[in-house]
Each structure stands twice: as C-alpha cells, then as structure tokens.
PDB file of C-alpha atoms in Angstrom:
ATOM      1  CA  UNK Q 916       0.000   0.000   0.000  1.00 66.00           C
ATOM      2  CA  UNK Q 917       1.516   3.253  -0.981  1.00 65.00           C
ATOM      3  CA  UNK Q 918       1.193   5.914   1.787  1.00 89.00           C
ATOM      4  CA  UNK Q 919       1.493   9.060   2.964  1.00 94.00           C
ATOM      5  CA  UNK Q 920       2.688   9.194   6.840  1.00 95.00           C
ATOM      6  CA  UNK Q 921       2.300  12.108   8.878  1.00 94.00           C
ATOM      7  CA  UNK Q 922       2.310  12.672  13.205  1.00 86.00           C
ATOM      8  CA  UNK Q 923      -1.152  13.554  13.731  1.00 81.00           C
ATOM      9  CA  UNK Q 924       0.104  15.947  16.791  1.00 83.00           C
ATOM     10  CA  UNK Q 925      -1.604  18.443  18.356  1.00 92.00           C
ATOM     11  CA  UNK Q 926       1.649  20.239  17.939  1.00 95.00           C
ATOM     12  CA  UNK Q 927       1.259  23.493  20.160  1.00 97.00           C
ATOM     13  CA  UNK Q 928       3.998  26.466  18.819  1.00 96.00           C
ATOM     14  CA  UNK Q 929       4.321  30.242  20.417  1.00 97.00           C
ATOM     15  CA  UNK Q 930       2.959  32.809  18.767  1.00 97.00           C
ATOM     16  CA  UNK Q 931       5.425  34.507  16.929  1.00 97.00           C
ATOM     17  CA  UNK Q 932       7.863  31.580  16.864  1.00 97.00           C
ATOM     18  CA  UNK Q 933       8.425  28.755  13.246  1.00 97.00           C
ATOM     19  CA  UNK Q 934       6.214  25.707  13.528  1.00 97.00           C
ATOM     20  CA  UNK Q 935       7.518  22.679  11.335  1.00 97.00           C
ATOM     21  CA  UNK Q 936       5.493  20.219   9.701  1.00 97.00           C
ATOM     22  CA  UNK Q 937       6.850  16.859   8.075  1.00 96.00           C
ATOM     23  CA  UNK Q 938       5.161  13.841   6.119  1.00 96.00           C
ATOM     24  CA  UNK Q 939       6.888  10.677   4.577  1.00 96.00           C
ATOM     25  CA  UNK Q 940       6.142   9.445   1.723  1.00 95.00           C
ATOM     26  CA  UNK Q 941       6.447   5.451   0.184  1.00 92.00           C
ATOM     27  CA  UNK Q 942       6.334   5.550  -3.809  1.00 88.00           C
ATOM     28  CA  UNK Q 943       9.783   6.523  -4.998  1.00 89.00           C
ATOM     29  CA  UNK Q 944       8.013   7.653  -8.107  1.00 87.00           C
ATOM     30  CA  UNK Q 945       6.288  10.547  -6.955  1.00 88.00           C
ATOM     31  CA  UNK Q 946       6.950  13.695  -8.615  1.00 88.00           C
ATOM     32  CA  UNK Q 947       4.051  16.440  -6.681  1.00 91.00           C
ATOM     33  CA  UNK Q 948       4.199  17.351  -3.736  1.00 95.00           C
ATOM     34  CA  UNK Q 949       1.229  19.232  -1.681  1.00 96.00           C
ATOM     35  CA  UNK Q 950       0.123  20.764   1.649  1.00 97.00           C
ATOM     36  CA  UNK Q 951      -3.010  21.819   2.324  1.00 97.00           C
ATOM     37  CA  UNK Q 952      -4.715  23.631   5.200  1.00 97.00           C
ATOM     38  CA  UNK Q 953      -7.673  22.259   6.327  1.00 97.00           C
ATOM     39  CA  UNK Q 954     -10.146  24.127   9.185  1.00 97.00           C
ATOM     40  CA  UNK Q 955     -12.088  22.564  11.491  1.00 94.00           C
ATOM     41  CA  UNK Q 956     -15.459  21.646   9.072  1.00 92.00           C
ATOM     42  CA  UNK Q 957     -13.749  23.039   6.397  1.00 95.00           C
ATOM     43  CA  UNK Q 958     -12.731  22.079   2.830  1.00 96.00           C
ATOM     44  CA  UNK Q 959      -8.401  21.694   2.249  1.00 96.00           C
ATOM     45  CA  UNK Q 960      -7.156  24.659   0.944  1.00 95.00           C
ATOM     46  CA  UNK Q 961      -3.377  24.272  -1.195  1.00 94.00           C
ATOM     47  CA  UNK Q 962      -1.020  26.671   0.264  1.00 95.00           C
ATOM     48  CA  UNK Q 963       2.037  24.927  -1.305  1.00 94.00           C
ATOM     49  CA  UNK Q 964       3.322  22.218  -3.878  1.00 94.00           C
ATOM     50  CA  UNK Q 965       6.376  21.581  -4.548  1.00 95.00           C
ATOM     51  CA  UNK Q 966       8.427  19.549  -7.216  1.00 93.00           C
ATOM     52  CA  UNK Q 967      11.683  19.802  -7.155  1.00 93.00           C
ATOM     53  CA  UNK Q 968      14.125  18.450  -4.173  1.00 96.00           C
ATOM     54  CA  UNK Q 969      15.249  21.989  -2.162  1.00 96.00           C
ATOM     55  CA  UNK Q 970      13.095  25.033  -0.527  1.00 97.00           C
ATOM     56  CA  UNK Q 971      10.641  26.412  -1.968  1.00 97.00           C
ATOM     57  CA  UNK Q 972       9.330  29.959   0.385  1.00 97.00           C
ATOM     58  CA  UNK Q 973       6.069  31.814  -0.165  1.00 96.00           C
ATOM     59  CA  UNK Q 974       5.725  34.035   2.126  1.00 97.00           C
ATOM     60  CA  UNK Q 975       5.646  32.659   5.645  1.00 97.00           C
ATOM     61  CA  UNK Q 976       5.708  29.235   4.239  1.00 98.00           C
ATOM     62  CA  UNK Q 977       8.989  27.000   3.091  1.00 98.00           C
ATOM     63  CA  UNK Q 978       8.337  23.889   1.492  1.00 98.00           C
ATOM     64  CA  UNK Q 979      11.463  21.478   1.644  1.00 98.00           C
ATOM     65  CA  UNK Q 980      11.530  18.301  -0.077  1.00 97.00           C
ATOM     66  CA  UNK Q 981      14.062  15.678  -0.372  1.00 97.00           C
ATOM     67  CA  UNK Q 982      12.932  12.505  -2.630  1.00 95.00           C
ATOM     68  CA  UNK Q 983      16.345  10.329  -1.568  1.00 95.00           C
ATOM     69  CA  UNK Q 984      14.549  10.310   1.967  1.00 95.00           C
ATOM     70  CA  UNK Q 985      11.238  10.384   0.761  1.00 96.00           C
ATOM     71  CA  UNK Q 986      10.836  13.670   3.154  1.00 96.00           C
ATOM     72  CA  UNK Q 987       8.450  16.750   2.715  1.00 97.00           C
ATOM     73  CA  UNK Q 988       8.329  19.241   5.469  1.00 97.00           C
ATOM     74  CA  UNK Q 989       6.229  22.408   5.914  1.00 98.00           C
ATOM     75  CA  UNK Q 990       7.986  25.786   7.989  1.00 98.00           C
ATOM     76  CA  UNK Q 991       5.708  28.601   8.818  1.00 98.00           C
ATOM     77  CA  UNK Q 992       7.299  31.101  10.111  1.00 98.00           C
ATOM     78  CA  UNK Q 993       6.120  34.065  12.839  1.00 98.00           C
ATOM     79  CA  UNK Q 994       3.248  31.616  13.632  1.00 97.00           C
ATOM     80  CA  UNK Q 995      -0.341  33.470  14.180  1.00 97.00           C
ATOM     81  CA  UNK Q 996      -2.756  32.117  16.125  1.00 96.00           C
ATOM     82  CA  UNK Q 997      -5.156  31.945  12.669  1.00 96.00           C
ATOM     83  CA  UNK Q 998      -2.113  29.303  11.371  1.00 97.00           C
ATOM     84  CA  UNK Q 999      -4.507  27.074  14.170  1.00 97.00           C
ATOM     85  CA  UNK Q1000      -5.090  24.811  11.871  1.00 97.00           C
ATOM     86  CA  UNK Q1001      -4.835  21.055  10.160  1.00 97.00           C
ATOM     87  CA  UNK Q1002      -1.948  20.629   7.604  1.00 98.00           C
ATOM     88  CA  UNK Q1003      -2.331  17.870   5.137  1.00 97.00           C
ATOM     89  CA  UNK Q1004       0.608  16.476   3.416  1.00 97.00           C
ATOM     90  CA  UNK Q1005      -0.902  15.143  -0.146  1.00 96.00           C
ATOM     91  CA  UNK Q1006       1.783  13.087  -2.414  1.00 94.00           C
ATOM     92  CA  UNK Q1007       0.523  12.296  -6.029  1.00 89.00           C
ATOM     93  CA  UNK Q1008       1.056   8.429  -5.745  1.00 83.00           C
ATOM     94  CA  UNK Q1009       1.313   6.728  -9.330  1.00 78.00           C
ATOM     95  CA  UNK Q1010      -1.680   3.604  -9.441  1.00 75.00           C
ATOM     96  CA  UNK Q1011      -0.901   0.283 -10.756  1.00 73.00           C
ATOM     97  CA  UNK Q1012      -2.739   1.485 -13.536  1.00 72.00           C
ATOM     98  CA  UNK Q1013      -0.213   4.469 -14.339  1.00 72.00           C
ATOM     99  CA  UNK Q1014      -2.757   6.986 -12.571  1.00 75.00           C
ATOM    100  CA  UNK Q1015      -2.033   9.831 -10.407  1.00 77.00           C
ATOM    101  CA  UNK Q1016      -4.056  10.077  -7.740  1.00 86.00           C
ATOM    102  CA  UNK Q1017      -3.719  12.470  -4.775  1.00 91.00           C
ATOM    103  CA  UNK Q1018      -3.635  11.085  -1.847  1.00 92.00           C
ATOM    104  CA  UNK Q1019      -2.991  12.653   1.777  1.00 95.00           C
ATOM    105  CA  UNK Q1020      -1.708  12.332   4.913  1.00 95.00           C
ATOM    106  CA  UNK Q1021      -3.669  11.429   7.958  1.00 94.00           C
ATOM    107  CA  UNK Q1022      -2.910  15.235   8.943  1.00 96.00           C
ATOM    108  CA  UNK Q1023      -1.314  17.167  11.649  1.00 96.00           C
ATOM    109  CA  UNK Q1024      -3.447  19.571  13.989  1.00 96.00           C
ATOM    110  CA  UNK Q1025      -1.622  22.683  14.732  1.00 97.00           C
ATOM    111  CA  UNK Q1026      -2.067  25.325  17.796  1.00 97.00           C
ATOM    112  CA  UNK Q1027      -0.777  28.382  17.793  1.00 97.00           C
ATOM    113  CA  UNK Q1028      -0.349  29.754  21.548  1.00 96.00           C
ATOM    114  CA  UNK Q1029      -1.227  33.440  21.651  1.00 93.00           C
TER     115      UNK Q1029
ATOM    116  CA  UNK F 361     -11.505  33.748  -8.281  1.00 72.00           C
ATOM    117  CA  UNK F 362     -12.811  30.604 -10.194  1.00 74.00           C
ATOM    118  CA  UNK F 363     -14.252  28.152  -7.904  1.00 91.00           C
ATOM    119  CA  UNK F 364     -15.763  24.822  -6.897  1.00 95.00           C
ATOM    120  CA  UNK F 365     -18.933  24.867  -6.028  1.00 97.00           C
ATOM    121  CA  UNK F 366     -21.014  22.094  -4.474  1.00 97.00           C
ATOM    122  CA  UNK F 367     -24.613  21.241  -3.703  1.00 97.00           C
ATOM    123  CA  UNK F 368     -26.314  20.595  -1.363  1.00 97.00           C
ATOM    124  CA  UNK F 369     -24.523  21.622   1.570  1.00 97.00           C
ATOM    125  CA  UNK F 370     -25.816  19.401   4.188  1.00 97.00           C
ATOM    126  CA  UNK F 371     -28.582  16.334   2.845  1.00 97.00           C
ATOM    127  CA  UNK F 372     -29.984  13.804   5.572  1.00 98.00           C
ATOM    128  CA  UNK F 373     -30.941  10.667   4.455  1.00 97.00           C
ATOM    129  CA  UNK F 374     -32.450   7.458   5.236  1.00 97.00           C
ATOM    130  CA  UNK F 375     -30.618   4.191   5.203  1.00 97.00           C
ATOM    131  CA  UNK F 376     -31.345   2.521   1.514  1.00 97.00           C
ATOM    132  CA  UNK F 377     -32.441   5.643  -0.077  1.00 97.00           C
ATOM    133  CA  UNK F 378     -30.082   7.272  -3.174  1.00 98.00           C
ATOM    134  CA  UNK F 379     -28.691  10.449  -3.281  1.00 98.00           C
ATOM    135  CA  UNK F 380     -27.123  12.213  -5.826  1.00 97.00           C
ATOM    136  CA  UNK F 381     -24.516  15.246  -4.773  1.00 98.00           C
ATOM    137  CA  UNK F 382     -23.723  17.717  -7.000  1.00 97.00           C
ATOM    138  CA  UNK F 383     -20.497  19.896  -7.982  1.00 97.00           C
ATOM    139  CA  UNK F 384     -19.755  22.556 -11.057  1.00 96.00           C
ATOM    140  CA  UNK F 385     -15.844  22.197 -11.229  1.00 94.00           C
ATOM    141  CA  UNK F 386     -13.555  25.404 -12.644  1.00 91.00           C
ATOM    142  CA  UNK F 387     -14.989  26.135 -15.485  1.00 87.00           C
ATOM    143  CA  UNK F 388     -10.813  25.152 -17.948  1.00 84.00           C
ATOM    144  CA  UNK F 389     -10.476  22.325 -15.617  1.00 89.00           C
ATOM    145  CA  UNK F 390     -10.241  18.742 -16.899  1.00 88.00           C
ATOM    146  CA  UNK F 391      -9.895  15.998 -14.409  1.00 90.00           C
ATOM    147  CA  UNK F 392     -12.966  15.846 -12.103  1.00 93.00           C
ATOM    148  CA  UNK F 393     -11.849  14.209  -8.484  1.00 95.00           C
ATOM    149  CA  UNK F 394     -14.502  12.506  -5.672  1.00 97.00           C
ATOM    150  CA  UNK F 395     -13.228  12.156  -2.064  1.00 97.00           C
ATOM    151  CA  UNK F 396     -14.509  11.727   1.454  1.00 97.00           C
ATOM    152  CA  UNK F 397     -13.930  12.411   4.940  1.00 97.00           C
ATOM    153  CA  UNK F 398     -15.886  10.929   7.927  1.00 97.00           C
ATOM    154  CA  UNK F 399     -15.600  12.426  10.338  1.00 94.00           C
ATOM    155  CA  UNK F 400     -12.042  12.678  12.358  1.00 91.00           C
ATOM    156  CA  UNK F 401     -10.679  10.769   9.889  1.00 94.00           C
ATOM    157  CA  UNK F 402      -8.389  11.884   6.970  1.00 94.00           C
ATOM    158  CA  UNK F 403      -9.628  12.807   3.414  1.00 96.00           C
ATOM    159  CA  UNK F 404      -9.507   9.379   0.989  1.00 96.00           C
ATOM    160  CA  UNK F 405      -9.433   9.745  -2.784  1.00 95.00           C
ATOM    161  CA  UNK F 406     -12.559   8.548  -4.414  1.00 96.00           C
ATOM    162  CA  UNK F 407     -12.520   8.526  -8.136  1.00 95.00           C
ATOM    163  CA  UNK F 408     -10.945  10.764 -10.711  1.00 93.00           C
ATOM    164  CA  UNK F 409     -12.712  11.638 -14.095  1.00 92.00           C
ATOM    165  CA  UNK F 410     -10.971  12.326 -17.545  1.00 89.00           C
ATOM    166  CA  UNK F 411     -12.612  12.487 -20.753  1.00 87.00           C
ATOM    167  CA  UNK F 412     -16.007  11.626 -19.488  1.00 89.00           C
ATOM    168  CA  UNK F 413     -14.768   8.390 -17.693  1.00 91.00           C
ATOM    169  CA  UNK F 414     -13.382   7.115 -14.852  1.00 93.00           C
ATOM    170  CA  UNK F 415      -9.148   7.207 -14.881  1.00 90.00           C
ATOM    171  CA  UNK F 416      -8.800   5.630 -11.803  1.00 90.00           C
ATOM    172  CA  UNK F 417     -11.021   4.618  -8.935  1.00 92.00           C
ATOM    173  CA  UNK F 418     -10.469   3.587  -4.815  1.00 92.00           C
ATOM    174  CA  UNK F 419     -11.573   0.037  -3.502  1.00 91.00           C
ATOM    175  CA  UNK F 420     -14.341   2.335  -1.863  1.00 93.00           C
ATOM    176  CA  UNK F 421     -15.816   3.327  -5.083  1.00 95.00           C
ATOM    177  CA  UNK F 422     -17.542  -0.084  -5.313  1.00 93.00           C
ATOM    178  CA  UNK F 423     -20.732  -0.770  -7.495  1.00 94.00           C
ATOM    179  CA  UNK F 424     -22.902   1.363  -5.104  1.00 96.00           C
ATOM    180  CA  UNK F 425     -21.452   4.578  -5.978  1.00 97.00           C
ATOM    181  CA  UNK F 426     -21.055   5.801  -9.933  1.00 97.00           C
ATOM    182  CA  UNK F 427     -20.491   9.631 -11.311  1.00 97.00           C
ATOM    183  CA  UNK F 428     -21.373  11.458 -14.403  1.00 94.00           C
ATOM    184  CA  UNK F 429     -20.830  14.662 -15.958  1.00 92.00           C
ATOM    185  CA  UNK F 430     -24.527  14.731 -17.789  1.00 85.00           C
ATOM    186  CA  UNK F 431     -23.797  18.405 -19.131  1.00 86.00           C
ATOM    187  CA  UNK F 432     -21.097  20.627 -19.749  1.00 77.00           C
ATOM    188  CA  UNK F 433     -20.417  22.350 -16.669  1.00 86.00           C
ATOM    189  CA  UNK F 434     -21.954  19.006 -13.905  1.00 93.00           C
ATOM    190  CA  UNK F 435     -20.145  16.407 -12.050  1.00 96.00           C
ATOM    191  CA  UNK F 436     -22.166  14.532  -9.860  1.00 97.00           C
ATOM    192  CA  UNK F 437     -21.275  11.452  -7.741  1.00 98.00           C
ATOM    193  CA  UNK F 438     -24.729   9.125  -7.244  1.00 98.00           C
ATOM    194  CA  UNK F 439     -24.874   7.117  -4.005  1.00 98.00           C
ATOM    195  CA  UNK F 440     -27.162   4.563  -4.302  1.00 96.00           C
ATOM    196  CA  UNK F 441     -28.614   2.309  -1.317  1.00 95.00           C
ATOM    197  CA  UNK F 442     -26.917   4.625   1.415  1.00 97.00           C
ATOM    198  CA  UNK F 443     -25.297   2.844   4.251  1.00 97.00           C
ATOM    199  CA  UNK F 444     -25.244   4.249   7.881  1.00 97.00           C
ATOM    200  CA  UNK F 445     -21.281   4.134   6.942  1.00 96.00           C
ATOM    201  CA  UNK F 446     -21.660   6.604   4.284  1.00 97.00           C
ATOM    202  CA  UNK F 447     -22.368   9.253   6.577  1.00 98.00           C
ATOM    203  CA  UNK F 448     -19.221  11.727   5.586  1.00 98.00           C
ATOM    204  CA  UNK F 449     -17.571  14.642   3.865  1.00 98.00           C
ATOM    205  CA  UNK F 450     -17.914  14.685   0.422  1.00 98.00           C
ATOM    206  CA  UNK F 451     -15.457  16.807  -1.954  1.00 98.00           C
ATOM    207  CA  UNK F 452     -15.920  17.187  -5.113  1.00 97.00           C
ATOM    208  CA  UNK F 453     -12.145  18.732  -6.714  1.00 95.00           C
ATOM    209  CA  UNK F 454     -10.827  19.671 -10.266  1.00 93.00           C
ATOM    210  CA  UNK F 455      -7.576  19.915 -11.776  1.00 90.00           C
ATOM    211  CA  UNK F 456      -5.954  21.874 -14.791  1.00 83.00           C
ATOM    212  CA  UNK F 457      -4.509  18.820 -16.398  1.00 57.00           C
ATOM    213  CA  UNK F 458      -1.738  16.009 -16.778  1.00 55.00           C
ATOM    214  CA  UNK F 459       0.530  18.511 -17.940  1.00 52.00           C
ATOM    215  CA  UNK F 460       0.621  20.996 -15.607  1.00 55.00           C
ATOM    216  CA  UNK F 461       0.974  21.549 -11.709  1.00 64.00           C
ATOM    217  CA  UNK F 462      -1.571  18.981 -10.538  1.00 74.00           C
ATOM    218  CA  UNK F 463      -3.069  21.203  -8.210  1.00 88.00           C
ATOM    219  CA  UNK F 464      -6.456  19.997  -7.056  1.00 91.00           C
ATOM    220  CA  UNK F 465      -9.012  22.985  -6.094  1.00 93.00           C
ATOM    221  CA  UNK F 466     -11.714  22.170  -3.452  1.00 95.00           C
ATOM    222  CA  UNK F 467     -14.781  22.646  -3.009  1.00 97.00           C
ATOM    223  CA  UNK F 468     -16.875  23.576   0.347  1.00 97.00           C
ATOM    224  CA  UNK F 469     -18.322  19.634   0.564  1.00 97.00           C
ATOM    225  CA  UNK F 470     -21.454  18.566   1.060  1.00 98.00           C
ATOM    226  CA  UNK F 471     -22.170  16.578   4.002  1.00 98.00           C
ATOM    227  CA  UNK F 472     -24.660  13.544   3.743  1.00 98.00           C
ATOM    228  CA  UNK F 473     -26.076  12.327   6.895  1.00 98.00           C
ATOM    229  CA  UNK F 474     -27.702   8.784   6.901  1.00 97.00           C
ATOM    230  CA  UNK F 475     -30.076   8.002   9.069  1.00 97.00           C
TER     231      UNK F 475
END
C-alpha cells in the first residue's frame, strides 16, 4: 500500500515563533508534492506544492523536499494564532494502472499559543 | 476567483435511499476528483474523471457509488442504497490537467447524513 505518513500531533507552537510540519512518503516515483490547510469543518485549501528536491518559500511558508529520503516538510514562520489549523501532506502516488491520484496524509493539527 | 462549487450543503438521508450530490468544477479544468472524509478521519481519494470516464477509482468506489458529468459544466457522484457508513464529507475537486501543476481545487463539501 503506498502511503502518505504524517504525526497527527496536536503540535502546540508560540505565537510569533516557526512551527515545522513533516510527512513521509512510500512511492519513490512521486513527482508532486502538496500541503493543504484544512479548518475545522472546512474544505483543504493548497497553500504549497512543490516539485523539485530543495526550498521552496512563499511568504511565511517554506516547502522542503528531499525525494532520496522520501521527506516533505512544511515551515511557517512568525506563527499566528489563525495558522490554528490542520496541515495535510498530499503526495501524487502513481496507481498500478499508471494513474495519479492524490492522496494525503492522515494530517497534523496545529495550535498556535497566543 | 474561479471556484468549486457544491450542492447541497448538508442532505440527511435514510438508510437505503439514493442520493445524488452535485459539484460545477472550474470552469478550464479537466480531471474531475470525488473524495470523502468521515468524520475525524483523513480525506480518501474517491474517483478521478478524464474524458467523461473514470481514470482511476479507490476500492471504496464499489458498485454502489457511480459519477457522471450529464452536461457541460456538472459532475455529480450518485450514491445509491446509502449505508449508515456513508455518513461523511464529500469533496468534489478539479484539476488543470496532466501537464501541468496537478493542483487539485476544493470545493466547500457537502455533508450527507444517513439516518
């Protein structure tokens, strides 16, 4: 089964201070990477993909990937408290069939501590 | 900004009846994506639609369920014979294409209740 691992947390950051994110990933094939943010009743929302191994910033947000160790990671930095949030890690994972479909990470819940 | 959009919002059902939920993707989009979330749980993938048919399809996405694009702008996943364990999140999503980012856009769900 081809999955996409991530600590579910909570994982509780100061406000003001760089809360990191990571997911693995199993099929060595994967070429997109995604996070999404994802309120409580909410639909995700994309705030980054990434493609290439390296950083990738936007804004507050850095993006690293590292396809050797199957490794994506999130950094959002000067954390506000409306970053409270859950981040979803979403690999497109190639099918048997030669299919991409995009499939995420169980999620991490983030709280940021005014 | 282009959207998703997704009806109904909210649809309570009884156990065994069919419902059909409803989603108008971005308009220069052309993969067409079902997934689901119950609740506390994390969002599974569906079925994707290319080309008005299925690309690729979950072990979830068993004879109960189908989709269909009847018109040019609809995508709508059918739900027949609904099972208390079909109470969820369902997103509809689109996507630009093979050939470029793979981004999928969301839309706000629609959350069937059965009863």
């Amino acid at each position: 089964q081809k999955e996409v691992e991530q600590n579910s947390g909570p994982l509780s950051v100061p406000e003001g201070a760089i809360a990191s994110l990571n997911c693995t990933y199993s099929d060595r094939g994967s070429q997109s990477f995604f996070w999404y943010r994802q309120y409580s009743g909410k639909s995700p929302e994309l705030i980054m993909s990434i493609y290439s191994n390296g950083d990738k910033e936007d804004g507050r947000f850095t993006a690293q990937l590292n396809k050797a160790s199957q490794y994506v990671s999130l950094l959002i930095r000067d954390s506000q408290p409306s970053d409270s949030a859950t981040y979803l890690c979403a690999v497109n994972i190639i099918s048997n069939f030669g299919n991409e479909k995009l499939t995420f990470g169980t999620g991490t819940r983030l709280t940021i501590i005014p | 900004e282009p959207e998703v959009t997704q009806t109904p919002s909210h649809q309570v059902t009884q156990m065994g009846q069919e419902v059909i939920l409803r989603c108008v993707p971005i308009s220069n989009h052309l993969y067409f994506y079902w997934y689901r979330q119950i609740l506390g749980q994390k969002v599974e993938f569906l079925v994707s639609f290319y080309n008005n048919e299925i690309s690729e399809k979950s072990e979830i996405f068993d004879d109960q369920f189908s989709v269909e694009r009847p018109d040019g702008s609809n995508f709508t996943l059918k739900i027949r014979s609904t099972k208390l364990e079909d109470s969820a999140m369902y997103f509809c999503a689109s996507s630009g294409g093979r050939g470029n980012t793979g981004e999928l856009f969301f839309g706000e769900g629609s959350r069937l209740t059965v009863l």
